Amino acid sequence: MPEKFKAPRGTFDVLPEQQPVRRRIVEVAQRRLEAAGYGRMDTPVFEDTDLFARGVGESTDIVQKQMFTFEDQGGRSLTLRPEATASVCRAYLEHGMQKLAQPAKLWTEGPFFRHERPQAGRYRQFTQVNAEAIGSDSPLVDAELILLAGDIIAELGVEGVRLRLGSLGTPETRAAYLDELRSYLRSHEGDLSDEVRNRIDANPLRAFDADHEGTRKVMAEAPTLLDRLDPADAEHFEQVKALLDCNGVSFDLDPTLVRGLDYYTRTVFEFECDRLGAQSGIGGGGRYDGLIELLGGQPTPACGWALGVDRIALALEPDEAQAGEKETNDGVFIVAEEVGRQRALALATELRRAGITADLDLAGRAIKGQMKQADRVGARHALILAGDGKATLRDMSSGEEREIDPATLVETLSAP
Ligand code: AMP
């Protein structure tokens, strides 16, 4: 027996019945983003490995452990994109978009790839919707992006959502702060849990998440990055918060919010959904004022986010399943005896060409089986072709039947 193939670890098939919810997520995002002036741009799913090494950051988990990297036949090192921002910035520079009115507002959607340990809500191929505004440092940009993401999530009906907001300042402020935090932790080493103590050098911010009683006491008094922002960054953050307040957005200030990518500066945010268990992040982003320069452009401030389509779909699943049960396809299923099958295909084709949803039996079912199939596919009508050439149109929900001239079918079914 040949071995059975399965989708690769950490990937999954999206079956027909799972499509509507995912399609809706992208449609709502597209409508709201395009209404706000964001234009769609698609970039390749693979890029030069160096783009991500430089753009995402050599020291990040993504670059160190999670990239799907391969060599092409010309010996070039390529990587399946682990995120969108570096690609969008590469395209911004490649197409000279700095010459357009700024900020350039772009959105994209598609698959991304990270070699992570798979679990519920965490996959090796996942789908994101991304929005990026490149070329302005105005706090209005940060606020606009957060408002758009929040409104998309709200329109979709995701429940139990919380917005966490922080500011990282500049890379220099951040580095100085981390040194200060390390010294602070060292001066309280005796009170910390072993785990936190062992990670003072590698990840001192972890200490803020600890459950350990002694560590928590130490952290209650610890300096936070928000207290150390330089005046311009602090003022920028104040303005972002004020804009969110006056647009009725509630958020939790989170001085320990760190994101897995090196390029963030100033504002960072994450949307979390409490219905999702461990992988609760449904979207996040922030400002990345240094990235364009890092990729060879002029210093250019920018801000963006990514929404996780798979996780939002998971959060919406129960409701969608219920809605799916009631769905009818508004179309017609043509039921025919053996002799009428050719005519059934011709009629279905005519209807489809007229833009009407039409289906027919392709499996040699008897009439009774065909009626069942009409019901199963959710057709609103069944058209029953009798051997003598007569045709009957049956309303599948009321059971009402009437004889009909097939020549008038398109007209009858197009009528509202
Ligand atoms: P990030 O690009 O890491 O900021 O992630 C933005 C959003 O993408 C997250 O909030 C998740 O919803 C989603 N996401 C990131 N990584 C994964 C993954 N491995 N599997 C599924 N969704 C993911």
Short mmCIF file of C-alpha atoms and ligand atoms in Angstrom, two decimals:
data_model
loop_
_atom_site.label_atom_id
_atom_site.label_comp_id
_atom_site.label_asym_id
_atom_site.label_seq_id
_atom_site.Cartn_x
_atom_site.Cartn_y
_atom_site.Cartn_z
CA MET A 1 0.00 0.00 0.00
CA PRO A 2 1.41 3.41 -0.87
CA GLU A 3 1.79 5.75 2.07
CA LYS A 4 -1.07 8.26 2.34
CA PHE A 5 -0.13 11.88 1.85
CA LYS A 6 -1.19 14.52 4.32
CA ALA A 7 -0.96 18.31 4.32
CA PRO A 8 2.50 19.22 5.68
CA ARG A 9 2.82 19.72 9.43
CA GLY A 10 1.44 23.08 10.53
CA THR A 11 -0.60 23.58 7.32
CA PHE A 12 -4.23 22.84 6.56
CA ASP A 13 -6.68 22.74 3.70
CA VAL A 14 -9.43 25.34 3.58
CA LEU A 15 -12.51 23.37 2.53
CA PRO A 16 -15.42 24.86 0.57
CA GLU A 17 -17.62 25.20 3.65
CA GLN A 18 -14.82 27.08 5.44
CA GLN A 19 -14.47 29.64 2.66
CA PRO A 20 -17.37 32.05 3.43
CA VAL A 21 -16.06 33.23 6.79
CA ARG A 22 -12.54 33.78 5.45
CA ARG A 23 -13.85 35.53 2.35
CA ARG A 24 -15.96 37.80 4.51
CA ILE A 25 -12.97 38.77 6.68
CA VAL A 26 -11.01 39.85 3.61
CA GLU A 27 -14.02 41.59 2.04
CA VAL A 28 -14.78 43.65 5.14
CA ALA A 29 -11.10 44.60 5.45
CA GLN A 30 -10.88 45.49 1.76
CA ARG A 31 -14.02 47.64 1.82
CA ARG A 32 -12.97 49.58 4.91
CA LEU A 33 -9.34 50.01 3.85
CA GLU A 34 -10.17 51.10 0.32
CA ALA A 35 -12.79 53.53 1.64
CA ALA A 36 -9.95 55.06 3.68
CA GLY A 37 -7.66 55.44 0.68
CA TYR A 38 -5.52 52.29 1.02
CA GLY A 39 -4.70 50.70 -2.35
CA ARG A 40 -4.12 46.99 -2.74
CA MET A 41 -0.64 45.83 -3.61
CA ASP A 42 0.54 42.24 -3.92
CA THR A 43 4.16 41.25 -3.51
CA PRO A 44 5.76 37.87 -4.28
CA VAL A 45 5.49 35.14 -1.65
CA PHE A 46 9.27 34.77 -1.69
CA GLU A 47 12.00 37.39 -1.56
CA ASP A 48 15.77 37.62 -1.15
CA THR A 49 16.61 36.15 2.23
CA ASP A 50 18.63 39.28 3.06
CA LEU A 51 15.53 41.47 2.84
CA PHE A 52 14.04 39.70 5.86
CA ALA A 53 17.37 39.23 7.66
CA ARG A 54 17.90 42.98 7.47
CA GLY A 55 14.29 44.15 7.65
CA VAL A 56 12.89 41.87 10.36
CA GLY A 57 16.19 41.77 12.28
CA GLU A 58 19.01 39.20 12.54
CA SER A 59 18.42 38.69 16.25
CA THR A 60 14.68 37.96 16.07
CA ASP A 61 13.14 34.51 16.52
CA ILE A 62 11.63 34.87 13.06
CA VAL A 63 15.00 35.22 11.34
CA GLN A 64 16.94 32.89 13.60
CA LYS A 65 14.49 30.00 13.77
CA GLN A 66 11.36 30.42 11.71
CA MET A 67 12.21 31.16 8.09
CA PHE A 68 11.57 28.76 5.25
CA THR A 69 14.77 29.45 3.32
CA PHE A 70 15.91 27.68 0.18
CA GLU A 71 18.40 28.06 -2.60
CA ASP A 72 17.09 28.37 -6.14
CA GLN A 73 18.75 26.76 -9.12
CA GLY A 74 20.85 29.88 -9.67
CA GLY A 75 22.30 29.61 -6.17
CA ARG A 76 20.30 32.57 -4.79
CA SER A 77 19.06 32.34 -1.23
CA LEU A 78 15.31 32.94 -1.14
CA THR A 79 12.84 32.89 1.75
CA LEU A 80 9.08 32.41 1.89
CA ARG A 81 7.81 35.68 3.35
CA PRO A 82 7.34 35.46 7.13
CA GLU A 83 5.58 38.86 7.24
CA ALA A 84 4.53 41.64 4.86
CA THR A 85 6.13 44.86 6.00
CA ALA A 86 9.65 44.28 4.70
CA SER A 87 8.25 43.28 1.28
CA VAL A 88 5.92 46.28 1.09
CA CYS A 89 8.82 48.62 1.99
CA ARG A 90 11.02 46.97 -0.63
CA ALA A 91 8.28 47.56 -3.21
CA TYR A 92 7.76 51.17 -2.02
CA LEU A 93 11.43 51.87 -2.76
CA GLU A 94 11.59 49.80 -5.94
CA HIS A 95 8.63 51.68 -7.46
CA GLY A 96 9.72 55.13 -6.29
CA MET A 97 6.57 55.60 -4.22
CA GLN A 98 8.32 58.28 -2.17
CA LYS A 99 7.57 60.56 -5.13
CA LEU A 100 3.82 60.06 -4.68
CA ALA A 101 1.70 62.03 -2.21
CA GLN A 102 2.70 60.82 1.24
CA PRO A 103 1.90 58.77 3.11
CA ALA A 104 1.58 55.96 0.56
CA LYS A 105 -1.29 53.88 1.92
CA LEU A 106 -1.14 50.24 0.91
CA TRP A 107 -2.85 47.02 1.90
CA THR A 108 -2.28 43.42 1.01
CA GLU A 109 -3.54 39.97 1.87
CA GLY A 110 -2.27 36.44 1.45
CA PRO A 111 -0.26 33.55 2.87
CA PHE A 112 2.78 33.94 5.15
CA PHE A 113 5.17 31.28 6.39
CA ARG A 114 6.90 30.72 9.71
CA HIS A 115 8.49 27.54 10.97
CA GLU A 116 6.84 27.66 14.38
CA ARG A 117 5.75 24.82 16.65
CA PRO A 118 2.20 24.19 15.44
CA GLN A 119 -0.71 24.36 17.88
CA ALA A 120 -4.32 25.57 17.78
CA GLY A 121 -4.19 29.01 16.12
CA ARG A 122 -0.49 28.77 15.25
CA TYR A 123 0.42 27.44 11.84
CA ARG A 124 3.39 27.30 9.50
CA GLN A 125 1.34 28.77 6.69
CA PHE A 126 -1.17 31.39 7.81
CA THR A 127 -3.10 34.24 6.20
CA GLN A 128 -2.87 37.91 7.06
CA VAL A 129 -4.46 41.13 5.92
CA ASN A 130 -1.89 43.93 6.16
CA ALA A 131 -2.15 47.69 6.04
CA GLU A 132 0.84 50.04 5.82
CA ALA A 133 1.06 53.85 5.67
CA ILE A 134 4.54 54.93 4.61
CA GLY A 135 5.89 58.48 4.64
CA SER A 136 4.36 60.32 7.59
CA ASP A 137 5.24 60.50 11.27
CA SER A 138 1.91 62.09 12.23
CA PRO A 139 0.16 60.47 15.22
CA LEU A 140 -2.96 60.70 13.05
CA VAL A 141 -1.53 57.82 11.00
CA ASP A 142 -1.11 55.57 14.05
CA ALA A 143 -4.62 56.45 15.22
CA GLU A 144 -6.18 55.97 11.77
CA LEU A 145 -4.63 52.52 11.43
CA ILE A 146 -5.71 51.41 14.90
CA LEU A 147 -9.24 52.74 14.28
CA LEU A 148 -9.47 50.88 10.97
CA ALA A 149 -8.28 47.59 12.48
CA GLY A 150 -10.69 48.02 15.41
CA ASP A 151 -13.61 48.79 13.11
CA ILE A 152 -12.88 45.77 10.88
CA ILE A 153 -12.76 43.49 13.92
CA ALA A 154 -15.96 45.05 15.29
CA GLU A 155 -17.88 44.78 12.00
CA LEU A 156 -16.90 41.12 11.75
CA GLY A 157 -18.46 40.59 15.18
CA VAL A 158 -15.43 39.19 17.01
CA GLU A 159 -16.27 39.17 20.71
CA GLY A 160 -14.05 39.51 23.76
CA VAL A 161 -11.50 41.78 22.07
CA ARG A 162 -8.99 43.89 23.98
CA LEU A 163 -6.54 46.42 22.56
CA ARG A 164 -3.12 46.64 24.20
CA LEU A 165 -1.14 49.77 23.48
CA GLY A 166 2.43 50.78 24.22
CA SER A 167 5.32 52.79 22.91
CA LEU A 168 8.85 51.56 22.37
CA GLY A 169 10.48 54.94 21.76
CA THR A 170 13.62 54.76 19.68
CA PRO A 171 15.98 51.76 19.51
CA GLU A 172 18.47 53.78 21.59
CA THR A 173 15.95 54.56 24.35
CA ARG A 174 14.94 50.90 24.31
CA ALA A 175 18.53 49.65 24.63
CA ALA A 176 19.27 52.07 27.47
CA TYR A 177 16.06 51.06 29.22
CA LEU A 178 16.80 47.33 28.91
CA ASP A 179 20.23 47.93 30.49
CA GLU A 180 18.57 49.82 33.31
CA LEU A 181 16.03 47.01 33.79
CA ARG A 182 18.79 44.38 33.87
CA SER A 183 20.64 46.31 36.58
CA TYR A 184 17.41 46.69 38.52
CA LEU A 185 16.71 42.94 38.29
CA ARG A 186 20.27 42.09 39.33
CA SER A 187 19.97 44.31 42.36
CA HIS A 188 16.89 42.25 43.41
CA GLU A 189 18.17 38.84 42.28
CA GLY A 190 17.44 37.19 45.63
CA ASP A 191 13.69 37.84 45.32
CA LEU A 192 13.28 36.59 41.73
CA SER A 193 12.20 33.16 40.49
CA ASP A 194 15.00 30.97 39.08
CA GLU A 195 13.50 31.24 35.62
CA VAL A 196 13.46 35.03 35.59
CA ARG A 197 16.93 35.21 37.12
CA ASN A 198 18.35 32.94 34.43
CA ARG A 199 16.91 35.13 31.69
CA ILE A 200 17.99 38.56 32.92
CA ASP A 201 20.46 38.90 30.06
CA ALA A 202 18.41 37.25 27.31
CA ASN A 203 14.95 38.63 28.00
CA PRO A 204 14.56 40.87 31.05
CA LEU A 205 11.04 41.96 29.96
CA ARG A 206 9.78 38.42 30.66
CA ALA A 207 9.94 39.30 34.33
CA PHE A 208 6.80 41.45 33.90
CA ASP A 209 4.76 38.35 32.96
CA ALA A 210 5.88 36.19 35.90
CA ASP A 211 3.35 34.61 38.28
CA HIS A 212 5.98 34.12 41.01
CA GLU A 213 5.02 36.14 44.10
CA GLY A 214 8.49 37.56 44.85
CA THR A 215 9.09 38.50 41.23
CA ARG A 216 5.74 40.25 41.04
CA LYS A 217 6.57 42.39 44.06
CA VAL A 218 9.89 43.37 42.49
CA MET A 219 8.23 44.16 39.17
CA ALA A 220 5.55 46.36 40.75
CA GLU A 221 8.34 48.83 41.52
CA ALA A 222 10.36 48.27 38.34
CA PRO A 223 11.06 51.10 35.89
CA THR A 224 8.98 50.90 32.70
CA LEU A 225 9.92 51.93 29.19
CA LEU A 226 6.95 54.33 29.05
CA ASP A 227 8.58 56.29 31.92
CA ARG A 228 11.82 56.54 29.97
CA LEU A 229 10.60 57.80 26.59
CA ASP A 230 12.36 60.92 25.38
CA PRO A 231 10.16 64.04 25.28
CA ALA A 232 9.38 63.87 21.53
CA ASP A 233 8.39 60.18 21.70
CA ALA A 234 6.38 60.74 24.86
CA GLU A 235 4.53 63.64 23.20
CA HIS A 236 3.85 61.54 20.09
CA PHE A 237 2.42 58.78 22.27
CA GLU A 238 0.25 61.27 24.20
CA GLN A 239 -1.23 62.44 20.92
CA VAL A 240 -1.96 58.89 19.70
CA LYS A 241 -3.72 58.12 22.99
CA ALA A 242 -5.71 61.37 22.84
CA LEU A 243 -6.83 60.63 19.27
CA LEU A 244 -7.98 57.15 20.28
CA ASP A 245 -9.80 58.57 23.30
CA CYS A 246 -11.68 61.14 21.27
CA ASN A 247 -12.73 58.45 18.79
CA GLY A 248 -14.12 56.29 21.58
CA VAL A 249 -11.49 53.54 21.42
CA SER A 250 -10.71 51.91 24.74
CA PHE A 251 -7.29 50.39 25.25
CA ASP A 252 -5.10 48.98 28.00
CA LEU A 253 -1.77 50.69 28.37
CA ASP A 254 0.86 48.01 28.38
CA PRO A 255 4.37 49.19 29.19
CA THR A 256 5.74 45.69 28.55
CA LEU A 257 4.31 45.17 25.09
CA VAL A 258 7.13 43.91 22.93
CA ARG A 259 6.71 42.58 19.45
CA GLY A 260 8.65 39.86 17.71
CA LEU A 261 10.17 42.14 15.08
CA ASP A 262 13.15 44.44 15.57
CA TYR A 263 12.02 47.33 13.45
CA TYR A 264 9.32 48.81 15.67
CA THR A 265 9.69 52.34 17.06
CA ARG A 266 7.23 54.44 19.05
CA THR A 267 3.63 53.11 18.92
CA VAL A 268 3.01 49.36 19.18
CA PHE A 269 -0.35 47.65 19.63
CA GLU A 270 -1.98 44.27 19.72
CA PHE A 271 -5.60 43.13 19.50
CA GLU A 272 -6.34 40.08 21.63
CA CYS A 273 -9.41 37.89 21.74
CA ASP A 274 -10.14 36.10 25.01
CA ARG A 275 -12.04 33.27 23.24
CA LEU A 276 -8.90 31.85 21.66
CA GLY A 277 -6.76 30.36 24.41
CA ALA A 278 -2.98 30.62 24.22
CA GLN A 279 -2.76 32.07 20.70
CA SER A 280 -5.00 35.03 21.46
CA GLY A 281 -3.39 37.69 19.26
CA ILE A 282 -5.72 38.42 16.34
CA GLY A 283 -3.74 41.37 15.02
CA GLY A 284 -1.02 43.80 15.81
CA GLY A 285 1.39 46.33 14.50
CA GLY A 286 3.12 49.58 15.12
CA ARG A 287 5.39 52.26 13.84
CA TYR A 288 8.63 51.41 12.07
CA ASP A 289 10.33 54.73 11.42
CA GLY A 290 13.77 53.21 10.76
CA LEU A 291 12.93 50.41 8.35
CA ILE A 292 12.92 52.19 4.98
CA GLU A 293 16.36 53.65 5.74
CA LEU A 294 17.60 50.21 6.80
CA LEU A 295 16.54 48.94 3.37
CA GLY A 296 18.52 51.65 1.58
CA GLY A 297 16.00 54.51 1.32
CA GLN A 298 15.93 58.00 2.79
CA PRO A 299 14.78 58.19 6.44
CA THR A 300 11.02 57.64 6.08
CA PRO A 301 8.59 57.20 8.97
CA ALA A 302 5.90 54.54 8.59
CA CYS A 303 3.28 52.56 10.48
CA GLY A 304 1.28 49.40 9.81
CA TRP A 305 -0.50 46.33 11.09
CA ALA A 306 -1.37 42.74 10.31
CA LEU A 307 -4.63 40.96 11.13
CA GLY A 308 -4.55 37.18 11.42
CA VAL A 309 -7.31 35.81 9.18
CA ASP A 310 -7.07 32.23 10.52
CA ARG A 311 -7.44 33.29 14.14
CA ILE A 312 -10.29 35.71 13.41
CA ALA A 313 -12.02 32.85 11.54
CA LEU A 314 -11.52 30.62 14.61
CA ALA A 315 -13.00 33.30 16.86
CA LEU A 316 -16.07 33.58 14.59
CA GLU A 317 -16.54 29.86 13.95
CA PRO A 318 -19.64 28.94 16.02
CA ASP A 319 -21.77 31.79 14.63
CA GLU A 320 -20.77 31.07 11.08
CA ALA A 321 -21.64 27.39 11.43
CA GLN A 322 -25.15 28.32 12.51
CA ALA A 323 -25.54 30.84 9.70
CA GLY A 324 -24.26 28.25 7.22
CA GLU A 325 -27.05 25.80 8.09
CA LYS A 326 -29.74 28.16 6.89
CA GLU A 327 -27.98 29.16 3.71
CA THR A 328 -29.69 28.57 0.38
CA ASN A 329 -27.88 29.27 -2.85
CA ASP A 330 -30.80 30.98 -4.54
CA GLY A 331 -30.34 28.76 -7.56
CA VAL A 332 -32.01 25.95 -9.41
CA PHE A 333 -31.21 22.24 -9.44
CA ILE A 334 -32.24 20.45 -12.61
CA VAL A 335 -33.73 17.03 -12.04
CA ALA A 336 -33.98 14.81 -15.10
CA GLU A 337 -34.70 11.24 -16.10
CA GLU A 338 -31.93 9.35 -17.84
CA VAL A 339 -33.11 10.48 -21.31
CA GLY A 340 -33.20 14.11 -20.26
CA ARG A 341 -29.62 14.41 -19.02
CA GLN A 342 -28.23 16.09 -22.12
CA ARG A 343 -31.05 18.60 -22.02
CA ALA A 344 -30.34 19.19 -18.32
CA LEU A 345 -26.72 20.11 -19.04
CA ALA A 346 -27.78 22.42 -21.91
CA LEU A 347 -30.34 24.15 -19.66
CA ALA A 348 -27.88 24.48 -16.78
CA THR A 349 -25.37 26.05 -19.16
CA GLU A 350 -27.94 28.50 -20.48
CA LEU A 351 -28.89 29.51 -16.94
CA ARG A 352 -25.25 29.84 -15.83
CA ARG A 353 -24.48 32.02 -18.84
CA ALA A 354 -27.39 34.22 -17.76
CA GLY A 355 -25.77 34.53 -14.32
CA ILE A 356 -28.17 32.19 -12.52
CA THR A 357 -26.82 29.60 -10.08
CA ALA A 358 -27.64 26.24 -11.60
CA ASP A 359 -26.63 22.68 -10.84
CA LEU A 360 -27.53 19.20 -12.04
CA ASP A 361 -26.95 15.60 -11.14
CA LEU A 362 -23.63 14.25 -12.37
CA ALA A 363 -23.69 10.95 -10.51
CA GLY A 364 -26.46 8.97 -12.20
CA ARG A 365 -28.88 9.30 -9.27
CA ALA A 366 -32.51 8.23 -9.59
CA ILE A 367 -35.13 11.03 -9.49
CA LYS A 368 -35.60 10.67 -5.73
CA GLY A 369 -31.86 10.92 -5.15
CA GLN A 370 -31.69 13.99 -7.38
CA MET A 371 -34.42 15.71 -5.33
CA LYS A 372 -32.44 14.95 -2.19
CA GLN A 373 -29.35 16.40 -3.79
CA ALA A 374 -31.28 19.56 -4.74
CA ASP A 375 -32.13 19.95 -1.07
CA ARG A 376 -28.58 19.20 0.08
CA VAL A 377 -26.99 21.86 -2.13
CA GLY A 378 -29.50 24.41 -0.86
CA ALA A 379 -31.19 25.15 -4.20
CA ARG A 380 -34.21 27.43 -4.00
CA HIS A 381 -35.90 25.70 -6.93
CA ALA A 382 -35.81 22.30 -8.57
CA LEU A 383 -36.63 22.06 -12.25
CA ILE A 384 -38.01 18.63 -13.02
CA LEU A 385 -37.70 17.58 -16.65
CA ALA A 386 -40.16 14.82 -17.51
CA GLY A 387 -39.57 12.27 -20.29
CA ASP A 388 -42.42 13.81 -22.35
CA GLY A 389 -40.63 17.18 -22.56
CA LYS A 390 -42.74 18.88 -19.87
CA ALA A 391 -40.98 20.85 -17.17
CA THR A 392 -42.10 21.53 -13.60
CA LEU A 393 -40.61 24.16 -11.33
CA ARG A 394 -40.74 23.30 -7.63
CA ASP A 395 -40.20 25.80 -4.85
CA MET A 396 -37.99 23.81 -2.48
CA SER A 397 -39.12 25.52 0.71
CA SER A 398 -42.90 25.64 0.14
CA GLY A 399 -43.16 22.53 -2.03
CA GLU A 400 -45.35 24.47 -4.48
CA GLU A 401 -45.07 23.22 -8.08
CA ARG A 402 -46.08 24.67 -11.42
CA GLU A 403 -45.61 23.66 -15.00
CA ILE A 404 -43.24 25.94 -16.89
CA ASP A 405 -42.05 26.46 -20.45
CA PRO A 406 -38.25 25.96 -20.26
CA ALA A 407 -37.84 28.75 -22.84
CA THR A 408 -39.08 31.26 -20.22
CA LEU A 409 -36.88 29.86 -17.45
CA VAL A 410 -34.19 32.55 -17.46
CA GLU A 411 -36.84 35.24 -17.35
CA THR A 412 -38.82 33.54 -14.56
CA LEU A 413 -35.78 32.86 -12.39
CA SER A 414 -34.26 36.31 -12.92
CA ALA A 415 -37.46 37.97 -11.66
CA PRO A 416 -36.94 39.22 -8.10
P1 AMP B 1 2.81 39.46 13.58
O1 AMP B 1 3.13 39.55 12.11
O2 AMP B 1 3.66 38.46 14.31
O3 AMP B 1 2.70 40.78 14.23
O4 AMP B 1 1.36 38.83 13.64
C1 AMP B 1 0.19 39.53 13.31
C2 AMP B 1 -0.98 38.57 13.43
O5 AMP B 1 -0.82 37.50 12.51
C3 AMP B 1 -1.09 37.89 14.79
O6 AMP B 1 -1.83 38.68 15.69
C4 AMP B 1 -1.80 36.61 14.45
O7 AMP B 1 -3.19 36.82 14.41
C5 AMP B 1 -1.31 36.29 13.06
N1 AMP B 1 -0.23 35.28 13.11
C6 AMP B 1 1.10 35.48 13.29
N2 AMP B 1 1.77 34.32 13.27
C7 AMP B 1 0.85 33.34 13.08
C8 AMP B 1 0.91 31.91 12.96
N3 AMP B 1 2.06 31.26 13.02
N4 AMP B 1 -0.25 31.24 12.76
C9 AMP B 1 -1.44 31.90 12.67
N5 AMP B 1 -1.55 33.24 12.78
C10 AMP B 1 -0.43 33.96 12.98
#
